[in-house]
CSV table of C-alpha atoms and ligand atoms in Angstrom, one decimal:
chain,number,residue,atom,x,y,z
G,1,UNK,CA,-99.3,84.9,13.6
G,2,UNK,CA,-100.3,85.2,10.1
G,3,UNK,CA,-97.8,86.5,7.5
G,4,UNK,CA,-99.3,86.9,4.2
G,5,UNK,CA,-102.3,85.4,4.6
G,6,UNK,CA,-100.4,82.1,6.2
G,7,UNK,CA,-101.5,80.6,9.6
G,8,UNK,CA,-97.8,80.5,10.9
G,9,UNK,CA,-98.4,79.4,14.1
G,10,UNK,CA,-100.4,76.6,13.1
G,11,UNK,CA,-97.5,75.1,11.2
G,12,UNK,CA,-94.9,75.3,13.6
G,13,UNK,CA,-97.1,73.2,16.5
G,14,UNK,CA,-97.5,71.0,13.5
G,15,UNK,CA,-93.7,70.8,12.9
G,16,UNK,CA,-93.0,70.8,16.9
G,17,UNK,CA,-95.3,67.5,16.8
G,18,UNK,CA,-93.0,65.6,14.6
G,19,UNK,CA,-95.2,66.5,11.8
G,20,UNK,CA,-94.4,67.3,7.9
G,21,UNK,CA,-95.2,70.9,6.4
G,22,UNK,CA,-94.7,72.3,2.7
G,23,UNK,CA,-93.6,75.7,2.6
G,24,UNK,CA,-92.9,78.0,-0.1
G,25,UNK,CA,-89.3,79.4,-1.0
G,26,UNK,CA,-87.5,81.4,-4.2
G,27,UNK,CA,-87.0,78.5,-5.6
G,28,UNK,CA,-89.7,76.0,-5.6
G,29,UNK,CA,-91.5,74.5,-2.4
G,30,UNK,CA,-89.7,72.5,0.7
G,31,UNK,CA,-91.1,69.8,2.0
G,32,UNK,CA,-90.1,70.7,5.9
G,33,UNK,CA,-90.0,68.6,8.7
G,34,UNK,CA,-87.8,68.8,12.5
G,35,UNK,CA,-84.0,68.3,11.1
G,36,UNK,CA,-83.0,67.3,15.2
G,37,UNK,CA,-85.6,65.1,15.2
G,38,UNK,CA,-84.4,61.7,13.2
G,39,UNK,CA,-88.2,60.0,13.4
G,40,UNK,CA,-90.2,64.2,11.7
G,41,UNK,CA,-86.5,63.1,9.2
G,42,UNK,CA,-87.7,59.3,8.7
G,43,UNK,CA,-91.3,60.5,8.1
G,44,UNK,CA,-90.0,62.7,5.1
G,45,UNK,CA,-88.2,60.2,3.6
G,46,UNK,CA,-91.3,58.1,4.1
G,47,UNK,CA,-93.8,60.3,2.1
G,48,UNK,CA,-91.5,60.9,-1.1
G,49,UNK,CA,-90.5,57.2,-1.4
G,50,UNK,CA,-87.1,59.3,-1.4
G,51,UNK,CA,-84.0,56.8,-1.0
G,52,UNK,CA,-82.5,57.0,2.3
G,53,UNK,CA,-79.4,57.1,1.0
G,54,UNK,CA,-80.1,60.4,-0.5
G,55,UNK,CA,-79.6,63.5,2.2
G,56,UNK,CA,-81.7,66.4,2.7
G,57,UNK,CA,-80.9,70.4,2.2
G,58,UNK,CA,-81.3,72.0,6.2
G,59,UNK,CA,-82.8,75.7,6.1
G,60,UNK,CA,-81.4,78.1,8.5
G,61,UNK,CA,-82.7,81.4,9.4
G,62,UNK,CA,-79.5,83.6,8.6
G,63,UNK,CA,-75.9,82.4,8.9
G,64,UNK,CA,-76.5,81.8,13.0
G,65,UNK,CA,-78.7,79.4,12.5
G,66,UNK,CA,-75.9,77.8,9.9
G,67,UNK,CA,-73.7,77.6,11.9
G,68,UNK,CA,-75.5,75.5,15.0
G,69,UNK,CA,-76.0,72.3,12.4
G,70,UNK,CA,-72.4,72.7,11.1
G,71,UNK,CA,-68.9,71.1,12.5
G,72,UNK,CA,-67.3,74.5,11.4
G,73,UNK,CA,-68.7,78.1,9.7
G,74,UNK,CA,-66.0,78.4,7.4
G,75,UNK,CA,-64.9,81.7,6.4
G,76,UNK,CA,-65.2,80.8,2.9
G,77,UNK,CA,-69.1,79.9,3.9
G,78,UNK,CA,-69.4,83.4,5.7
G,79,UNK,CA,-68.4,85.1,2.4
G,80,UNK,CA,-70.8,82.6,0.3
G,81,UNK,CA,-74.0,83.7,3.1
G,82,UNK,CA,-73.0,87.2,2.8
G,83,UNK,CA,-73.1,87.9,-0.1
G,84,UNK,CA,-76.0,85.0,-1.3
G,85,UNK,CA,-78.1,84.8,1.3
G,86,UNK,CA,-81.2,84.7,1.8
G,87,UNK,CA,-80.9,82.7,-1.4
G,88,UNK,CA,-80.9,80.1,-4.0
G,89,UNK,CA,-77.4,78.7,-2.4
G,90,UNK,CA,-76.7,75.4,-0.7
G,91,UNK,CA,-73.6,75.5,0.9
G,92,UNK,CA,-72.4,72.1,1.8
G,93,UNK,CA,-69.8,71.4,5.2
G,94,UNK,CA,-69.1,68.9,7.5
G,95,UNK,CA,-72.0,68.1,9.7
G,96,UNK,CA,-72.7,68.7,13.7
G,97,UNK,CA,-72.8,65.9,15.2
G,98,UNK,CA,-76.6,67.8,16.8
G,99,UNK,CA,-77.8,66.5,13.0
G,100,UNK,CA,-79.1,62.8,12.7
G,101,UNK,CA,-77.6,60.6,10.3
G,102,UNK,CA,-81.3,60.7,8.8
G,103,UNK,CA,-80.4,63.8,7.8
G,104,UNK,CA,-77.3,63.4,5.7
G,105,UNK,CA,-78.2,60.2,3.9
G,106,UNK,CA,-75.5,58.4,6.9
G,107,UNK,CA,-72.6,61.5,5.5
G,108,UNK,CA,-70.9,63.3,6.9
G,109,UNK,CA,-71.6,66.1,5.2
G,110,UNK,CA,-74.1,68.5,5.5
G,111,UNK,CA,-76.0,71.1,3.1
G,112,UNK,CA,-77.3,74.1,4.4
G,113,UNK,CA,-79.5,76.9,2.8
G,114,UNK,CA,-81.6,80.3,3.6
G,115,UNK,CA,-84.2,80.7,1.6
G,116,UNK,CA,-85.4,84.3,0.5
G,117,UNK,CA,-89.4,84.1,0.9
G,118,UNK,CA,-91.5,85.6,3.6
G,119,UNK,CA,-93.4,82.3,4.3
G,120,UNK,CA,-90.4,80.5,4.7
G,121,UNK,CA,-88.4,82.6,6.6
G,122,UNK,CA,-90.9,83.7,9.1
G,123,UNK,CA,-91.7,80.2,9.4
G,124,UNK,CA,-88.3,79.1,10.4
G,125,UNK,CA,-88.2,81.9,13.3
G,126,UNK,CA,-91.2,81.1,14.7
G,127,UNK,CA,-90.1,77.0,14.7
G,128,UNK,CA,-86.5,78.7,16.1
G,129,UNK,CA,-84.2,75.8,14.6
G,130,UNK,CA,-83.6,74.0,11.2
G,131,UNK,CA,-86.2,72.5,9.0
G,132,UNK,CA,-85.2,70.1,6.2
G,133,UNK,CA,-86.0,70.7,2.3
G,134,UNK,CA,-86.5,68.7,-0.4
G,135,UNK,CA,-89.0,69.7,-3.0
G,136,UNK,CA,-92.2,68.9,-2.3
G,137,UNK,CA,-92.2,66.5,-4.3
G,138,UNK,CA,-92.0,62.6,-4.6
G,139,UNK,CA,-89.3,60.7,-5.4
G,140,UNK,CA,-88.0,61.5,-8.6
G,141,UNK,CA,-90.7,64.2,-10.1
G,142,UNK,CA,-91.5,67.8,-11.1
G,143,UNK,CA,-90.5,70.2,-8.1
G,144,UNK,CA,-93.6,71.8,-7.2
G,145,UNK,CA,-93.5,75.3,-7.9
G,146,UNK,CA,-97.4,76.0,-6.3
G,147,UNK,CA,-99.6,75.1,-3.8
G,148,UNK,CA,-102.0,73.1,-6.0
G,149,UNK,CA,-98.7,70.7,-7.0
G,150,UNK,CA,-98.3,69.7,-3.2
G,151,UNK,CA,-101.0,69.3,-2.6
G,152,UNK,CA,-101.5,67.3,-6.0
G,153,UNK,CA,-98.9,64.4,-4.2
G,154,UNK,CA,-99.6,64.2,-0.8
G,155,UNK,CA,-102.6,63.3,1.4
G,156,UNK,CA,-103.4,66.8,3.7
G,157,UNK,CA,-103.3,64.6,6.9
G,158,UNK,CA,-99.8,64.0,6.0
G,159,UNK,CA,-98.5,67.8,5.0
G,160,UNK,CA,-99.9,71.0,6.3
G,161,UNK,CA,-99.2,73.5,3.0
G,162,UNK,CA,-98.7,76.9,3.0
G,163,UNK,CA,-99.9,78.4,0.3
G,164,UNK,CA,-97.1,81.2,-0.4
G,165,UNK,CA,-98.7,81.8,-4.0
G,166,UNK,CA,-95.8,81.2,-7.3
G,167,UNK,CA,-92.1,80.8,-6.2
G,168,UNK,CA,-90.0,83.2,-8.0
G,169,UNK,CA,-86.9,80.9,-9.0
G,170,UNK,CA,-88.3,77.7,-10.6
G,171,UNK,CA,-85.5,75.8,-10.9
G,172,UNK,CA,-83.6,74.8,-7.4
G,173,UNK,CA,-81.0,76.2,-5.2
G,174,UNK,CA,-77.0,75.8,-6.3
G,175,UNK,CA,-75.8,73.0,-4.3
G,176,UNK,CA,-71.9,74.4,-3.9
G,177,UNK,CA,-70.1,72.3,-1.3
G,178,UNK,CA,-66.5,73.6,0.9
G,179,UNK,CA,-65.4,70.8,2.0
G,180,UNK,CA,-61.9,70.7,0.2
G,181,UNK,CA,-62.0,73.1,-2.8
G,182,UNK,CA,-65.0,74.8,-4.0
G,183,UNK,CA,-67.2,72.5,-5.9
G,184,UNK,CA,-70.6,73.3,-7.2
G,185,UNK,CA,-72.8,69.7,-6.9
G,186,UNK,CA,-75.9,71.1,-8.3
G,187,UNK,CA,-76.4,73.8,-10.8
G,188,UNK,CA,-78.4,76.6,-10.1
G,189,UNK,CA,-79.2,80.2,-10.6
G,190,UNK,CA,-76.7,81.6,-8.9
G,191,UNK,CA,-73.4,80.0,-11.5
G,192,UNK,CA,-69.6,79.7,-10.5
G,193,UNK,CA,-68.5,82.5,-12.2
G,194,UNK,CA,-70.5,84.5,-9.3
G,195,UNK,CA,-69.6,82.4,-7.0
G,196,UNK,CA,-66.0,82.6,-7.9
G,197,UNK,CA,-65.9,86.4,-7.7
G,198,UNK,CA,-67.4,85.9,-4.3
G,199,UNK,CA,-64.9,83.6,-3.1
G,200,UNK,CA,-61.5,84.9,-5.3
G,201,UNK,CA,-60.5,81.2,-6.9
G,202,UNK,CA,-61.0,78.7,-9.2
G,203,UNK,CA,-64.7,77.0,-8.5
G,204,UNK,CA,-65.5,73.6,-10.6
G,205,UNK,CA,-68.5,72.4,-11.7
G,206,UNK,CA,-68.5,68.3,-10.8
G,207,UNK,CA,-71.2,68.0,-13.9
G,208,UNK,CA,-70.4,64.3,-12.9
G,209,UNK,CA,-71.5,64.0,-10.2
G,210,UNK,CA,-75.0,62.1,-11.7
G,211,UNK,CA,-74.0,58.9,-10.4
G,212,UNK,CA,-72.5,57.8,-14.3
G,213,UNK,CA,-68.5,58.9,-13.8
G,214,UNK,CA,-67.9,57.6,-10.5
G,215,UNK,CA,-67.7,59.0,-6.5
G,216,UNK,CA,-71.8,60.3,-6.8
G,217,UNK,CA,-71.5,63.2,-4.3
G,218,UNK,CA,-74.8,64.5,-4.6
G,219,UNK,CA,-77.0,62.0,-4.9
G,220,UNK,CA,-80.2,63.8,-6.4
G,221,UNK,CA,-77.9,65.0,-9.1
G,222,UNK,CA,-78.5,61.0,-10.4
G,223,UNK,CA,-79.8,60.9,-14.0
G,224,UNK,CA,-83.6,60.4,-14.5
G,225,UNK,CA,-84.5,62.8,-11.7
G,226,UNK,CA,-87.4,65.8,-11.9
G,227,UNK,CA,-88.9,63.8,-14.4
G,228,UNK,CA,-92.8,63.9,-15.8
G,229,UNK,CA,-94.8,60.8,-16.1
G,230,UNK,CA,-95.1,60.6,-20.3
G,231,UNK,CA,-91.2,60.4,-22.0
G,232,UNK,CA,-90.1,63.8,-22.6
G,233,UNK,CA,-87.8,64.7,-25.9
G,234,UNK,CA,-85.7,67.7,-25.7
G,235,UNK,CA,-85.6,68.5,-29.7
G,236,UNK,CA,-84.9,71.5,-32.0
G,237,UNK,CA,-87.8,73.7,-33.1
G,238,UNK,CA,-87.5,71.9,-36.6
G,239,UNK,CA,-87.7,68.3,-35.4
G,240,UNK,CA,-91.3,69.0,-34.4
G,241,UNK,CA,-93.6,68.5,-36.9
G,242,UNK,CA,-91.9,65.4,-37.7
G,243,UNK,CA,-91.7,63.8,-34.9
G,244,UNK,CA,-95.4,64.5,-33.5
G,245,UNK,CA,-95.9,62.7,-37.6
G,246,UNK,CA,-100.2,62.4,-36.4
G,247,UNK,CA,-99.2,60.1,-32.8
G,248,UNK,CA,-101.9,60.9,-30.2
G,249,UNK,CA,-101.2,62.4,-26.8
G,250,UNK,CA,-98.2,65.0,-27.6
G,251,UNK,CA,-97.4,67.9,-25.7
G,252,UNK,CA,-95.4,70.6,-27.1
G,253,UNK,CA,-93.8,72.7,-24.6
G,254,UNK,CA,-92.0,75.9,-26.4
G,255,UNK,CA,-91.4,79.4,-25.8
G,256,UNK,CA,-91.2,80.0,-29.6
G,257,UNK,CA,-94.1,81.6,-30.6
G,258,UNK,CA,-94.4,80.1,-34.6
G,259,UNK,CA,-94.7,76.6,-33.3
G,260,UNK,CA,-98.0,74.7,-34.1
G,261,UNK,CA,-99.2,71.2,-34.4
G,262,UNK,CA,-102.5,70.4,-35.3
G,263,UNK,CA,-103.5,68.0,-32.9
G,264,UNK,CA,-100.9,68.5,-30.1
G,265,UNK,CA,-101.3,69.8,-27.1
G,266,UNK,CA,-98.8,73.9,-27.1
G,267,UNK,CA,-97.7,75.1,-24.1
G,268,UNK,CA,-95.9,78.4,-24.2
G,269,UNK,CA,-93.2,79.7,-21.8
G,270,UNK,CA,-91.6,82.7,-22.2
G,271,UNK,CA,-88.2,83.0,-23.9
G,272,UNK,CA,-86.7,84.7,-21.4
G,273,UNK,CA,-84.0,83.1,-18.9
G,274,UNK,CA,-85.7,83.7,-15.6
G,275,UNK,CA,-89.3,84.0,-17.1
G,276,UNK,CA,-88.8,80.5,-18.7
G,277,UNK,CA,-87.4,78.6,-15.3
G,278,UNK,CA,-89.9,80.2,-13.8
G,279,UNK,CA,-92.4,78.5,-15.2
G,280,UNK,CA,-90.8,75.0,-16.6
G,281,UNK,CA,-92.5,73.0,-13.7
G,282,UNK,CA,-96.0,74.0,-13.9
G,283,UNK,CA,-95.2,73.1,-17.7
G,284,UNK,CA,-94.0,69.9,-17.9
G,285,UNK,CA,-97.0,69.6,-15.3
G,286,UNK,CA,-99.4,71.4,-18.1
G,287,UNK,CA,-98.0,68.8,-20.7
G,288,UNK,CA,-98.3,66.1,-18.7
G,289,UNK,CA,-102.1,65.0,-17.9
G,290,UNK,CA,-102.7,62.1,-18.4
G,291,UNK,CA,-103.2,60.5,-21.9
G,292,UNK,CA,-99.9,61.9,-22.7
G,293,UNK,CA,-97.0,59.8,-24.1
G,294,UNK,CA,-94.9,62.2,-25.1
G,295,UNK,CA,-93.5,65.8,-24.3
G,296,UNK,CA,-92.2,67.3,-26.9
G,297,UNK,CA,-90.1,69.9,-25.8
G,298,UNK,CA,-87.8,73.1,-27.9
G,299,UNK,CA,-84.7,73.0,-27.1
G,300,UNK,CA,-83.9,76.7,-26.2
G,301,UNK,CA,-80.4,78.3,-26.5
G,302,UNK,CA,-77.6,79.2,-23.3
G,303,UNK,CA,-77.3,82.6,-24.3
G,304,UNK,CA,-77.0,86.0,-22.8
G,305,UNK,CA,-75.1,87.5,-20.3
G,306,UNK,CA,-73.8,85.5,-17.3
G,307,UNK,CA,-77.1,85.6,-15.4
G,308,UNK,CA,-79.2,84.3,-18.2
G,309,UNK,CA,-76.4,81.6,-18.8
G,310,UNK,CA,-76.2,80.9,-15.8
G,311,UNK,CA,-80.6,80.1,-15.7
G,312,UNK,CA,-80.0,78.3,-19.1
G,313,UNK,CA,-77.6,76.2,-18.0
G,314,UNK,CA,-79.4,75.1,-14.5
G,315,UNK,CA,-82.4,75.2,-17.0
G,316,UNK,CA,-80.6,72.6,-19.5
G,317,UNK,CA,-79.2,70.4,-16.5
G,318,UNK,CA,-82.8,69.8,-15.5
G,319,UNK,CA,-84.1,69.0,-18.6
G,320,UNK,CA,-81.2,66.2,-19.6
G,321,UNK,CA,-82.3,64.7,-15.9
G,322,UNK,CA,-86.0,64.6,-16.8
G,323,UNK,CA,-85.6,63.3,-20.7
G,324,UNK,CA,-82.7,60.5,-19.6
Y,1,TXA,O1,-83.8,75.2,-4.3
Y,1,TXA,C1,-83.8,74.2,-3.3
Y,1,TXA,O2,-83.1,73.5,-2.3
Y,1,TXA,C2,-84.8,73.4,-2.4
Y,1,TXA,C3,-86.1,74.0,-1.6
Y,1,TXA,C4,-87.5,73.8,-1.2
Y,1,TXA,O3,-85.1,75.0,-0.9
Y,1,TXA,N1,-85.2,72.0,-2.0
Y,1,TXA,C5,-84.4,71.5,-2.8
Y,1,TXA,O4,-84.4,70.0,-2.1
Y,1,TXA,O5,-84.4,70.7,-4.2
Y,1,TXA,P1,-83.9,68.4,-2.7
Y,1,TXA,O6,-83.7,66.8,-1.1
Y,1,TXA,O7,-85.5,68.1,-3.7
Y,1,TXA,O8,-82.6,68.1,-3.5
Y,1,TXA,C6,-81.4,68.5,-2.6
Y,1,TXA,C7,-80.4,68.1,-3.1
Y,1,TXA,C8,-80.3,67.0,-4.1
Y,1,TXA,O9,-79.6,67.2,-5.7
Y,1,TXA,C9,-79.0,66.4,-2.7
Y,1,TXA,O10,-78.6,64.8,-3.7
Y,1,TXA,C10,-78.6,67.6,-2.5
Y,1,TXA,O11,-79.0,69.0,-3.1
Y,1,TXA,N2,-77.4,67.7,-1.2
Y,1,TXA,C11,-78.1,67.3,-0.1
Y,1,TXA,N3,-77.7,67.2,0.6
Y,1,TXA,C12,-76.2,67.1,0.4
Y,1,TXA,C13,-74.7,66.5,1.2
Y,1,TXA,N4,-75.0,66.7,2.7
Y,1,TXA,N5,-74.2,66.2,0.4
Y,1,TXA,C14,-74.1,66.7,-1.2
Y,1,TXA,N6,-75.5,66.8,-1.6
Y,1,TXA,C15,-76.0,67.2,-1.4
Y,2,MG,MG1,-86.0,67.5,-5.2
């Protein structure tokens, strides 16, 4: 069976054998494995070099699939899923005992989401069960938004890659915990205001859950995540020239047309929020070519209507971590 030119049957047989298949989603590429197989999930941690305490998001084809991996599919979860699935919102609930502890980093809760991409959905339906799907990058590095990004990081013998073209959103899903009061654990394209409207109550943003403020609810929110190899500095447009200052191996990532500094490689991004988010990770990779010591990224402003602001906030969150 083929969907958008992708061999779903071959991928399913790889997954059934406990293997790994990278698949496109609307946010970034995910590294898929059978979520109910502890051995397959352990392989995901191994190839990514991911710390075992950092839980994986379980991907499902629909709300019924989510119901099978949580202890109780709550009314609030149903509201969020009805409003945003398939789409970039991961819901954290108490896990069902059938989900192996390795998936949740040993914790009691599981994050679950239904991705909005025809290839991901076809894969989930054909596989007929839940798949873990961390971003398909080496731990701590920039998430992949193209099949070639995934191929650069993993050996083909370890990871089969389904090419679904460029990811549409470009930043990872919003992670919201519905265990107790609703709390956003990771900012994403869907912002707090939109979730508040759907839930009809206040949604907290756990901005301090990054390992610096005590309890680490979402271990992937460690500072120094999503990082390129070269040092990344986020700065104002007016600082760029002085910071380049004749240094070699500098890349500039900018959404402003008038930035051009002699001797520096310039990678341009669209100025609108959605276009910027979509292109950001590819731009960081392009800026991070061998020989680069410093990436200067011109700070975008968090502005615009609610939807744009949510995207800019997710972008700034990732930039903060990438430059930590
Ligand atoms: O958009 C996305 O979410 C992508 C695509 C592929 O679906 N996946 C992704 O997965 O970004 P990953 O593993 O790179 O990031 C998962 C984030 C981490 O910050 C992790 O700590 C958090 O979600 N997370 C996962 N399970 C959790 C849980 N049970 N409780 C709290 N946080 C959890
Ligand atoms: Mg990740």
